[in-house]
Amino acid sequence: METVNKAGGQSESRLVKRRYVQPRTPSQKTSCATLQDLPAELIEKIISHLSVRDVVRLGETCRYLHQMCNGTRIWRALCEKTFPCVTEDTNWRKSTILNYTKGVYFHPFLRRQRLQSSNAVAPANSHGFRRFLITKDSVFVLDYAGTLFFICRPSPACNRSHASAQCKSSYIRLCERVKDFSSDPRNDVVYRKYIYVLVSQELERLPGTAQGSGECDCVEVYRQNTGQRVFRMTFHPTMRLQQLALLGPETDRLLLLLSGDGKVYSLEINETQLDLPRSYTIQLSIRRVSWSLSDVTVAQMCSNQSSVIYITDLGAVYLEVYSPAVYRDLFGTLQGFDVRDQQMPLTIPLPSKVVQCSLGYSHLALVDEFGRIFMQGNNRFGQLGTWDKIDRAEPSQVHYLNNPVDIFCGLNHTLVLVSREDFIKEIYGCGCGAGGRLPGWPKGSPSFVKLLMKVPVCARGICPTRDQLYILSCYDTEDDIEHRYRRCKSSDAEMKEEDAQACEDGLNQLRRCASVPERVTRTRDLVAQMPLLRFQKECLWEALGLIERAAEGRERAPAGPGTLHRL
C-alpha cells in the first residue's frame, strides 16, 4: 500500500502493482527476430511504395537491403508507377533513374535569381536526356531512345509559374531514330537559324515486295523557331554515318560527315537558299585528313566557324584552321599556314590519349585519358586558366583542375563542370567576366574559380548563352562519370604519397640544421621542389628573406623566447 497526499489535504490509499520482468537468457537474446526473417515478397512490396530517392538511400544502409533494393521487380514497379510511358526495357533501374533525374536548368546572368528549372516544360514521354542544344528561341533535347524533342526556350525573365502555364504546349516530338544533330558552330545563338539532324530511316517499300528494302541515312534541316522541316538530303544505303558538324559562314557552309568506318566527307550548302523548293544532286568529297592519312580512323569531330578538330580512335588530335587570325592565336605565328591548302591537318602533340575536347574561337581545351586538362591558344582575357594572360602556342596543362564532367570554350572564357569526391557538382570558370558570364567574378579571372551558382547533383552538360547558363541533368548508371578516369585517380594518389614522403624527409633535414641561415636555406630548397607557380614561390622566398633578416637583427639584440624554435 502507498499513501498519496493531494493538494486538498485529503489522503488516498491505492494499491501499487509491481511487475517483475525475468531477464532473458543468452539463448533467448540471440533468437531475436531480424529484418531477414521477414518474407522477401513483403519487403519488396514495402520498398515498391517508396520514392526513387528513398529506394536509393535505403540501398546504401546495409548489404541485405542493397541486394533487395537492386531487384528487377522493385525497379520495374517503380518505373511503371512513376513513368508509365516506358513499357518495355531490360534495365528497369537505369530507365527509372534516367527519367527521375532528367531536366534542363538555367541560371540567369546579371540577376539575383536562384537556379531555375524548366522541368515543367520537359517532355514527359522522353527516355532520359542525352544531349541538348540551345538556339535563339528553342531548346533541342535528344533522349536515349533516339528521339529529338523541340522545347520552347524560356526567356530570362521567365519564372517557374510561367513555365508551368506553358507546359502543355511548349514542346513537340520533332523526329525519331536520330544519330546526331548540330547547328551554327558560333558561340552566339543568334546565328543558329537552322538545325541539322542526322536520321536513320527505312526505305520505302518497293512494288512487289512485302517490306522495305533496307535503311539509309539522311540529313534533315529544321527551322529553330518553328521546328518546320525545310530541307532533306538522302545518302546511298551503303553509306553509314555517325556524326555531323558545320563549318564556315551561312553562304558558304560546309557540312562535315563522319562515316562509320572513320572517314570524313564534306559538301557545300548555301543556307540562304534552303527555302527554295528544288531538287538537285550534290557530290560528296572526302577530306584530306582521310585520304592523305590513310591509316587514321577519326572517332569524333568538334568544329567552330573557322576550325575543326579531329580525334582518332587512338586518341591523336588533328586540327584544320581556315583563318590566319585564328591560326596566329593558336600557334603564335603564321609560319606554316598555307592559304591554298587549308585542309592540311595539323598535329597537336600530347603524351597521352585524348578523349574529350572543346573548341572556342581562338583557344581550345583537350582532356586526356587521365583526366588532365590541356589549354592552348589566345589568353588575352585569361581564358586558358594558367594564372596569367600569356598566349600558349602548345598545349599547357592546368595542374589544379582534373577529371571534368564537361568543358566548354566560349569566345573569351572557359567553363568546366567538375564533380567532387562527395558527388557534388561544381562549375569553374576563367577568362572575361563581362555580362555576368562568371557569376561572382564580374571582373573575370586568369585562373579557374568556383562560380557562385547552384548546380544539380546529376548535371552532365553545360551550354551558356548571352543571358543565361543552361545545365543538362541526367544520370546514366552505365556511364559512371566518377570512375571515367580511374588511372588518373590512382596516379594522383601515388603522386600524393611521394610528395608527402618528400616533405617529411625535408622536415627531418630541417630539424638537423643548427643555425637559422641553414634552416632558411633548406626551406628555400623545399619551396623550389614544390609544384607551385612562379609567383607563389617568389612570395615564399621573399617571406623567408624577411624572416632571416629579422632573425639576424634579434641575434645582435637580446634574443626573444621561442623565436628560433618556431622557425
XYZ file of C-alpha atoms in Angstrom:
567
model
C 0.000 0.000 0.000
C 1.067 3.571 -0.693
C -0.487 6.793 0.676
C -0.742 9.757 -1.707
C -1.319 13.265 -0.276
C -3.380 15.535 -2.530
C -3.357 19.316 -2.618
C -6.601 19.483 -0.618
C -5.040 17.766 2.411
C -7.005 14.565 1.948
C -5.213 11.242 1.734
C -5.951 8.434 -0.649
C -4.788 4.872 -0.458
C -4.153 2.840 -3.568
C -2.586 -0.455 -4.357
C 0.586 -0.279 -6.417
C 1.145 -3.352 -8.525
C 4.737 -4.156 -9.310
C 5.603 -6.374 -12.265
C 8.919 -8.120 -12.288
C 10.403 -8.938 -15.712
C 12.518 -12.035 -15.795
C 15.871 -11.366 -17.520
C 16.466 -13.162 -20.836
C 18.905 -15.965 -21.115
C 21.760 -15.787 -23.667
C 19.906 -18.222 -25.934
C 16.820 -16.018 -25.887
C 18.864 -12.923 -26.765
C 20.304 -14.493 -29.895
C 16.903 -15.659 -31.105
C 15.523 -12.106 -31.636
C 13.718 -11.522 -34.927
C 15.629 -9.577 -37.596
C 14.724 -7.962 -40.887
C 15.922 -11.002 -42.777
C 13.282 -13.153 -41.044
C 10.526 -11.308 -42.893
C 9.385 -12.704 -46.247
C 11.226 -11.230 -49.217
C 7.923 -10.599 -51.009
C 6.718 -8.453 -48.121
C 9.904 -6.362 -48.098
C 9.721 -5.868 -51.880
C 6.104 -4.790 -51.559
C 7.016 -2.211 -48.932
C 10.008 -0.893 -50.872
C 7.981 -0.563 -54.081
C 5.786 2.080 -52.380
C 8.788 4.328 -51.660
C 10.065 7.081 -53.905
C 13.085 6.663 -56.153
C 15.264 8.798 -53.887
C 14.268 6.812 -50.798
C 14.948 3.488 -52.511
C 18.452 4.620 -53.464
C 19.163 5.823 -49.942
C 17.744 2.659 -48.397
C 20.026 0.543 -50.573
C 23.049 2.284 -49.039
C 22.290 1.224 -45.457
C 23.374 -2.426 -45.455
C 24.289 -5.266 -47.790
C 20.971 -7.072 -47.443
C 18.892 -4.004 -48.286
C 21.297 -3.175 -51.110
C 20.516 -6.522 -52.716
C 16.806 -6.088 -52.123
C 16.697 -2.531 -53.496
C 18.501 -3.552 -56.675
C 15.977 -6.225 -57.560
C 14.415 -6.155 -61.009
C 10.844 -6.423 -59.751
C 11.203 -3.405 -57.460
C 12.585 -1.141 -60.167
C 10.041 -2.354 -62.679
C 7.242 -1.499 -60.269
C 8.777 1.925 -59.609
C 9.171 2.596 -63.336
C 5.621 1.544 -64.188
C 4.227 3.639 -61.351
C 6.306 6.775 -61.914
C 6.949 6.694 -65.667
C 4.206 4.681 -67.407
C 5.496 5.782 -70.830
C 8.337 3.235 -70.501
C 6.665 -0.035 -71.481
C 9.479 -2.498 -72.119
C 13.095 -2.395 -71.058
C 15.787 -4.824 -69.977
C 17.312 -2.462 -67.409
C 14.444 -1.043 -65.361
C 16.757 0.565 -62.809
C 18.582 2.556 -65.482
C 15.329 3.683 -67.098
C 13.843 4.786 -63.785
C 16.896 6.789 -62.722
C 17.260 8.337 -66.188
C 13.716 9.667 -66.143
C 13.838 10.655 -62.472
C 16.980 12.792 -62.844
C 16.302 14.317 -66.277
C 15.847 18.063 -66.511
C 17.072 21.284 -68.073
C 18.070 24.027 -65.632
C 19.057 27.612 -66.363
C 20.860 30.276 -64.355
C 20.117 33.884 -65.455
C 23.048 36.282 -65.665
C 23.039 39.811 -64.221
C 20.119 38.952 -61.939
C 19.938 37.930 -58.319
C 17.833 34.898 -59.046
C 18.489 31.386 -57.949
C 18.844 28.407 -60.218
C 15.564 27.846 -62.007
C 14.255 24.634 -63.501
C 12.408 24.056 -66.724
C 11.407 20.522 -65.727
C 7.760 21.566 -66.073
C 8.236 22.000 -69.823
C 10.404 18.888 -70.182
C 8.855 16.098 -72.292
C 7.225 13.574 -70.010
C 7.441 10.830 -72.643
C 11.176 11.225 -73.249
C 13.547 8.474 -72.189
C 16.101 10.488 -70.257
C 18.216 13.314 -71.662
C 21.451 12.534 -73.516
C 22.360 15.786 -75.274
C 20.917 19.245 -75.730
C 21.438 22.275 -77.950
C 20.417 25.858 -77.262
C 19.237 28.128 -80.070
C 17.760 31.622 -80.172
C 14.174 30.606 -79.349
C 14.281 26.874 -78.590
C 15.981 24.038 -76.779
C 16.559 20.763 -78.631
C 16.952 17.669 -76.459
C 17.935 14.163 -77.576
C 16.855 11.269 -75.355
C 18.286 7.758 -75.001
C 15.698 6.295 -77.371
C 16.963 8.431 -80.266
C 14.042 10.890 -80.227
C 14.692 14.602 -80.696
C 12.368 16.998 -78.859
C 11.721 20.634 -79.670
C 11.189 22.700 -76.488
C 10.300 26.363 -76.318
C 13.197 28.209 -74.729
C 12.283 30.130 -71.562
C 13.111 33.817 -71.558
C 15.498 35.291 -68.964
C 12.563 36.876 -67.097
C 10.579 33.619 -67.075
C 9.838 32.052 -63.721
C 8.567 28.649 -62.763
C 4.908 29.703 -62.709
C 5.098 30.898 -66.303
C 6.798 27.684 -67.331
C 4.111 25.601 -65.676
C 1.408 27.508 -67.519
C 3.008 26.658 -70.861
C 3.945 23.063 -70.080
C 1.129 21.560 -72.165
C 2.031 23.232 -75.450
C 5.737 24.115 -75.220
C 7.318 21.004 -76.727
C 6.823 18.655 -79.658
C 8.364 15.416 -80.816
C 10.486 16.527 -83.763
C 11.837 13.258 -85.212
C 12.909 9.756 -84.205
C 15.898 7.475 -84.813
C 18.282 10.415 -84.527
C 22.020 9.777 -84.528
C 23.366 13.315 -84.189
C 22.333 16.953 -84.584
C 24.141 20.270 -84.840
C 23.723 23.943 -85.680
C 25.815 27.019 -86.450
C 29.120 26.458 -84.624
C 29.468 30.055 -83.467
C 29.016 30.666 -79.742
C 26.335 33.308 -80.244
C 22.974 31.547 -80.504
C 21.592 34.385 -82.662
C 23.291 32.815 -85.684
C 21.657 29.414 -85.133
C 18.743 29.651 -87.551
C 18.633 26.014 -88.688
C 19.123 22.644 -87.035
C 20.815 19.821 -88.962
C 19.667 16.381 -87.850
C 21.258 13.070 -88.877
C 18.472 10.476 -89.045
C 18.379 6.787 -89.942
C 15.175 5.924 -91.787
C 13.651 2.941 -93.538
C 13.447 2.979 -97.312
C 10.043 2.998 -98.932
C 8.543 -0.321 -99.878
C 9.266 -1.255 -103.452
C 6.472 -2.604 -105.709
C 6.152 -6.368 -105.426
C 7.903 -6.611 -102.048
C 6.385 -7.260 -98.659
C 8.583 -4.884 -96.681
C 11.086 -2.088 -97.097
C 14.324 -2.658 -98.938
C 16.546 -1.552 -96.028
C 17.707 1.575 -94.221
C 19.534 4.714 -95.266
C 20.894 7.796 -93.528
C 19.654 11.284 -94.301
C 20.220 14.821 -93.036
C 17.121 16.880 -92.321
C 17.194 20.645 -91.786
C 14.639 22.306 -89.469
C 13.892 25.874 -88.530
C 14.939 26.609 -84.974
C 11.950 28.814 -84.153
C 9.101 26.669 -85.526
C 10.557 23.178 -85.896
C 9.429 23.019 -89.537
C 11.488 20.903 -91.903
C 12.792 22.900 -94.885
C 15.405 20.634 -96.490
C 16.345 16.985 -96.704
C 19.381 15.111 -98.024
C 19.349 11.344 -98.556
C 22.502 9.268 -98.949
C 23.182 5.898 -100.504
C 22.129 2.931 -98.336
C 25.698 1.570 -98.306
C 26.992 4.735 -96.638
C 26.570 4.726 -92.869
C 27.106 7.970 -90.953
C 27.555 8.561 -87.242
C 28.274 12.276 -86.726
C 27.929 15.641 -88.450
C 29.460 19.083 -87.934
C 29.167 22.513 -89.541
C 31.925 24.841 -90.682
C 32.081 28.277 -92.322
C 29.575 31.138 -92.847
C 25.967 30.816 -93.989
C 26.593 31.477 -97.699
C 29.478 29.003 -97.883
C 28.574 26.409 -95.280
C 30.493 23.132 -95.139
C 28.666 20.105 -93.794
C 31.163 17.580 -92.419
C 30.002 13.952 -92.214
C 31.801 11.208 -90.300
C 31.141 7.730 -91.639
C 31.048 4.517 -89.667
C 34.499 3.451 -90.888
C 36.135 6.682 -89.635
C 36.259 8.614 -92.931
C 35.336 12.311 -93.133
C 33.332 13.706 -96.065
C 32.061 17.196 -96.800
C 29.577 19.023 -99.025
C 28.801 22.696 -99.596
C 25.464 24.268 -98.640
C 24.116 27.777 -99.058
C 21.715 28.311 -96.152
C 20.163 31.373 -97.793
C 18.677 29.108 -100.494
C 17.338 26.302 -98.285
C 13.766 27.599 -98.565
C 13.725 27.338 -102.347
C 11.655 24.315 -103.469
C 14.070 22.489 -105.745
C 15.804 19.131 -106.042
C 19.427 18.610 -107.013
C 22.321 16.204 -106.531
C 25.473 17.011 -104.550
C 28.734 15.116 -104.823
C 30.430 14.263 -101.564
C 34.149 14.984 -101.319
C 36.492 13.205 -98.943
C 38.553 15.368 -96.612
C 42.326 15.413 -96.713
C 42.582 14.068 -93.175
C 41.102 10.810 -94.536
C 42.821 10.414 -97.936
C 46.276 11.755 -97.047
C 46.435 9.880 -93.732
C 45.006 6.551 -94.813
C 45.826 4.846 -91.510
C 43.879 7.434 -89.477
C 40.403 6.492 -88.217
C 38.508 9.518 -86.925
C 36.325 8.843 -83.890
C 34.825 12.299 -83.209
C 34.775 15.862 -84.535
C 34.474 19.296 -82.932
C 34.083 22.385 -85.127
C 33.915 26.165 -84.985
C 33.308 28.810 -87.624
C 36.888 28.652 -88.935
C 38.474 25.499 -87.498
C 37.740 21.853 -86.770
C 39.322 19.230 -84.510
C 39.536 15.526 -85.367
C 40.174 12.950 -82.633
C 41.183 9.485 -83.830
C 40.359 6.171 -82.229
C 43.907 6.090 -80.809
C 43.500 9.489 -79.164
C 45.579 11.537 -81.620
C 44.450 15.108 -82.368
C 44.455 16.817 -85.774
C 43.425 20.408 -86.406
C 42.270 22.253 -89.537
C 42.379 26.065 -89.489
C 40.838 28.281 -92.210
C 41.560 31.749 -90.808
C 45.045 33.323 -90.497
C 43.992 35.266 -87.394
C 42.837 32.097 -85.636
C 45.993 30.288 -86.751
C 48.123 33.040 -85.206
C 46.165 32.878 -81.944
C 46.503 29.098 -81.694
C 50.140 28.700 -82.744
C 51.617 32.158 -82.149
C 52.876 32.568 -85.721
C 51.752 32.396 -89.347
C 54.674 30.196 -90.332
C 53.266 27.029 -91.830
C 49.872 28.493 -92.747
C 49.069 27.922 -96.426
C 46.015 29.696 -97.833
C 45.982 27.399 -100.891
C 45.884 24.231 -98.784
C 43.692 24.928 -95.766
C 42.726 21.260 -95.361
C 46.233 20.386 -94.224
C 45.769 18.514 -90.886
C 47.996 19.924 -88.167
C 49.077 17.559 -85.408
C 48.734 18.691 -81.789
C 51.238 16.619 -79.798
C 50.166 15.196 -76.459
C 51.833 12.406 -74.465
C 48.560 10.565 -73.817
C 45.264 9.658 -75.452
C 42.705 12.451 -75.833
C 39.102 11.515 -75.023
C 37.324 14.899 -74.910
C 37.753 18.327 -76.474
C 36.156 21.750 -76.819
C 36.909 24.381 -79.438
C 36.436 28.107 -78.933
C 37.029 30.878 -81.425
C 40.724 31.379 -80.634
C 41.510 28.751 -77.971
C 40.864 25.078 -77.354
C 40.739 22.578 -74.487
C 41.767 18.911 -74.547
C 41.147 16.251 -71.892
C 43.268 13.099 -71.925
C 42.519 9.636 -70.601
C 43.976 10.522 -67.181
C 41.557 13.411 -66.692
C 44.179 16.113 -67.236
C 43.114 19.368 -68.920
C 45.338 20.995 -71.549
C 44.694 24.503 -72.903
C 46.118 26.210 -75.992
C 45.601 29.458 -77.872
C 44.837 33.086 -77.145
C 44.978 34.071 -73.470
C 44.254 37.787 -73.654
C 41.472 37.591 -71.064
C 42.923 34.676 -69.077
C 40.605 32.141 -70.715
C 43.268 29.404 -70.542
C 43.235 29.349 -66.737
C 47.047 29.388 -66.429
C 47.182 32.169 -63.771
C 48.461 34.654 -66.366
C 47.494 36.291 -69.670
C 50.272 34.874 -71.833
C 49.322 33.078 -75.038
C 50.159 29.411 -75.367
C 51.329 28.036 -78.736
C 51.397 24.480 -77.333
C 49.071 22.571 -75.000
C 49.628 23.672 -71.394
C 48.296 21.594 -68.529
C 46.020 23.049 -65.859
C 47.506 21.331 -62.816
C 44.929 22.302 -60.211
C 41.813 21.020 -62.037
C 41.237 17.436 -63.199
C 38.528 14.943 -64.151
C 35.996 17.237 -65.834
C 32.459 16.079 -66.468
C 32.043 18.616 -69.273
C 34.069 21.521 -70.634
C 33.027 24.484 -72.755
C 35.239 27.008 -74.582
C 33.447 30.249 -75.372
C 34.504 33.388 -77.174
C 36.865 34.620 -74.448
C 36.074 32.466 -71.428
C 36.065 28.780 -70.425
C 33.688 26.817 -68.190
C 34.364 23.413 -66.632
C 31.848 21.167 -64.879
C 33.564 19.010 -62.263
C 32.437 16.524 -59.624
C 33.847 16.412 -56.111
C 34.536 13.264 -54.144
C 31.197 13.633 -52.315
C 29.346 13.625 -55.707
C 28.625 17.355 -55.509
C 28.853 19.116 -58.880
C 30.534 22.499 -59.255
C 31.218 24.823 -62.194
C 34.556 26.598 -62.529
C 35.252 29.394 -64.967
C 38.060 31.656 -66.139
C 38.524 34.480 -68.605
C 36.338 37.513 -69.236
C 33.535 38.070 -66.718
C 31.645 40.806 -68.581
C 27.898 40.403 -68.815
C 27.781 38.214 -65.716
C 29.101 35.164 -67.570
C 31.210 34.308 -64.496
C 28.758 34.688 -61.572
C 30.579 36.046 -58.563
C 33.555 37.283 -60.601
C 32.399 40.308 -62.644
C 35.982 41.356 -63.471
C 36.950 37.891 -64.695
C 39.825 35.720 -63.554
C 43.034 34.371 -65.170
C 42.562 31.115 -63.252
C 39.648 28.733 -62.826
C 37.486 29.933 -59.941
C 34.331 28.421 -58.496
C 31.235 30.157 -59.823
C 28.617 31.245 -57.300
C 25.689 29.200 -58.520
C 23.825 26.073 -57.521
C 24.463 23.042 -59.718
C 22.228 19.931 -59.858
C 23.743 16.774 -58.448
C 23.158 14.847 -61.686
C 24.421 17.574 -64.040
C 26.207 16.237 -67.121
C 26.362 19.137 -69.621
C 26.604 22.931 -69.749
C 25.809 25.415 -72.528
C 25.965 29.185 -71.863
C 24.303 31.927 -73.878
C 24.447 35.708 -73.583
C 21.732 35.958 -70.946
C 21.851 32.671 -69.025
C 23.627 29.379 -68.470
C 21.845 26.103 -69.272
C 22.630 22.892 -67.397
C 21.538 19.435 -68.561
C 20.761 16.989 -65.765
C 20.506 13.229 -66.243
C 22.275 10.310 -64.567
C 23.211 7.202 -66.521
C 24.093 4.267 -64.269
C 26.162 2.614 -67.009
C 28.153 5.757 -67.811
C 29.540 6.496 -64.379
C 31.414 9.769 -64.719
C 33.007 9.375 -61.295
C 35.017 6.346 -62.485
C 35.778 7.585 -66.007
C 39.351 8.494 -65.062
C 40.366 5.615 -62.806
C 44.021 5.604 -63.677
C 44.189 9.316 -63.074
C 42.927 8.864 -59.526
C 45.414 6.068 -58.806
C 48.299 8.070 -60.261
C 47.261 11.121 -58.222
C 47.242 9.004 -55.075
C 50.735 7.733 -55.828
C 51.974 11.257 -56.510
C 50.464 12.497 -53.248
C 52.241 9.745 -51.314
C 55.561 10.624 -52.963
C 55.093 14.345 -52.269
C 54.146 13.659 -48.652
C 57.248 11.499 -48.179
C 59.446 14.176 -49.752
C 58.007 16.812 -47.397
C 58.612 14.560 -44.395
C 62.229 14.000 -45.414
C 62.701 17.736 -45.858
C 61.338 18.435 -42.383
C 63.700 15.847 -40.868
C 66.659 17.542 -42.556
C 65.369 20.912 -41.374
C 65.329 19.728 -37.766
C 69.013 18.729 -38.003
C 70.077 22.256 -39.002
C 71.838 24.110 -36.198
C 71.526 27.745 -37.266
C 68.839 29.975 -38.680
C 70.594 30.647 -42.040
C 70.901 26.909 -42.638
C 67.215 26.377 -41.920
C 66.189 29.227 -44.198
C 68.401 27.895 -46.994
C 66.971 24.417 -46.611
C 63.401 25.790 -46.606
C 64.115 27.644 -49.828
C 65.215 24.370 -51.420
C 61.988 22.714 -50.270
C 59.908 25.531 -51.761
C 61.774 25.200 -55.050
C 60.878 21.483 -55.232
C 57.166 22.018 -54.535
C 54.705 22.086 -57.500
C 53.862 25.771 -57.056
C 53.515 28.581 -59.532
C 56.334 31.040 -60.107
C 54.814 33.985 -58.264
C 53.892 31.747 -55.314
C 57.486 30.561 -54.966
C 58.803 34.121 -55.203
C 56.362 35.188 -52.480
C 57.558 32.423 -50.154
C 61.205 33.147 -50.908
C 60.686 36.821 -50.103
C 58.938 35.876 -46.847
C 61.871 33.640 -45.894
C 64.262 36.525 -46.603
C 62.295 38.772 -44.263
C 62.373 36.124 -41.535
C 66.106 35.653 -41.997
C 66.844 39.375 -41.744
C 64.621 39.690 -38.679
C 66.383 36.728 -37.034
C 69.809 38.281 -37.718
C 68.684 41.510 -36.071
C 67.445 39.653 -32.983
C 70.697 37.756 -32.651
C 72.535 41.048 -32.166
C 69.917 42.159 -29.639
C 68.745 40.108 -26.618
C 67.050 37.028 -28.016
C 63.325 36.687 -27.535
C 61.912 33.441 -26.229
C 60.750 30.884 -28.744
C 61.626 32.755 -31.956
C 64.163 30.292 -33.318
C 62.119 27.323 -32.205
C 59.120 28.479 -34.234
C 61.244 28.715 -37.347
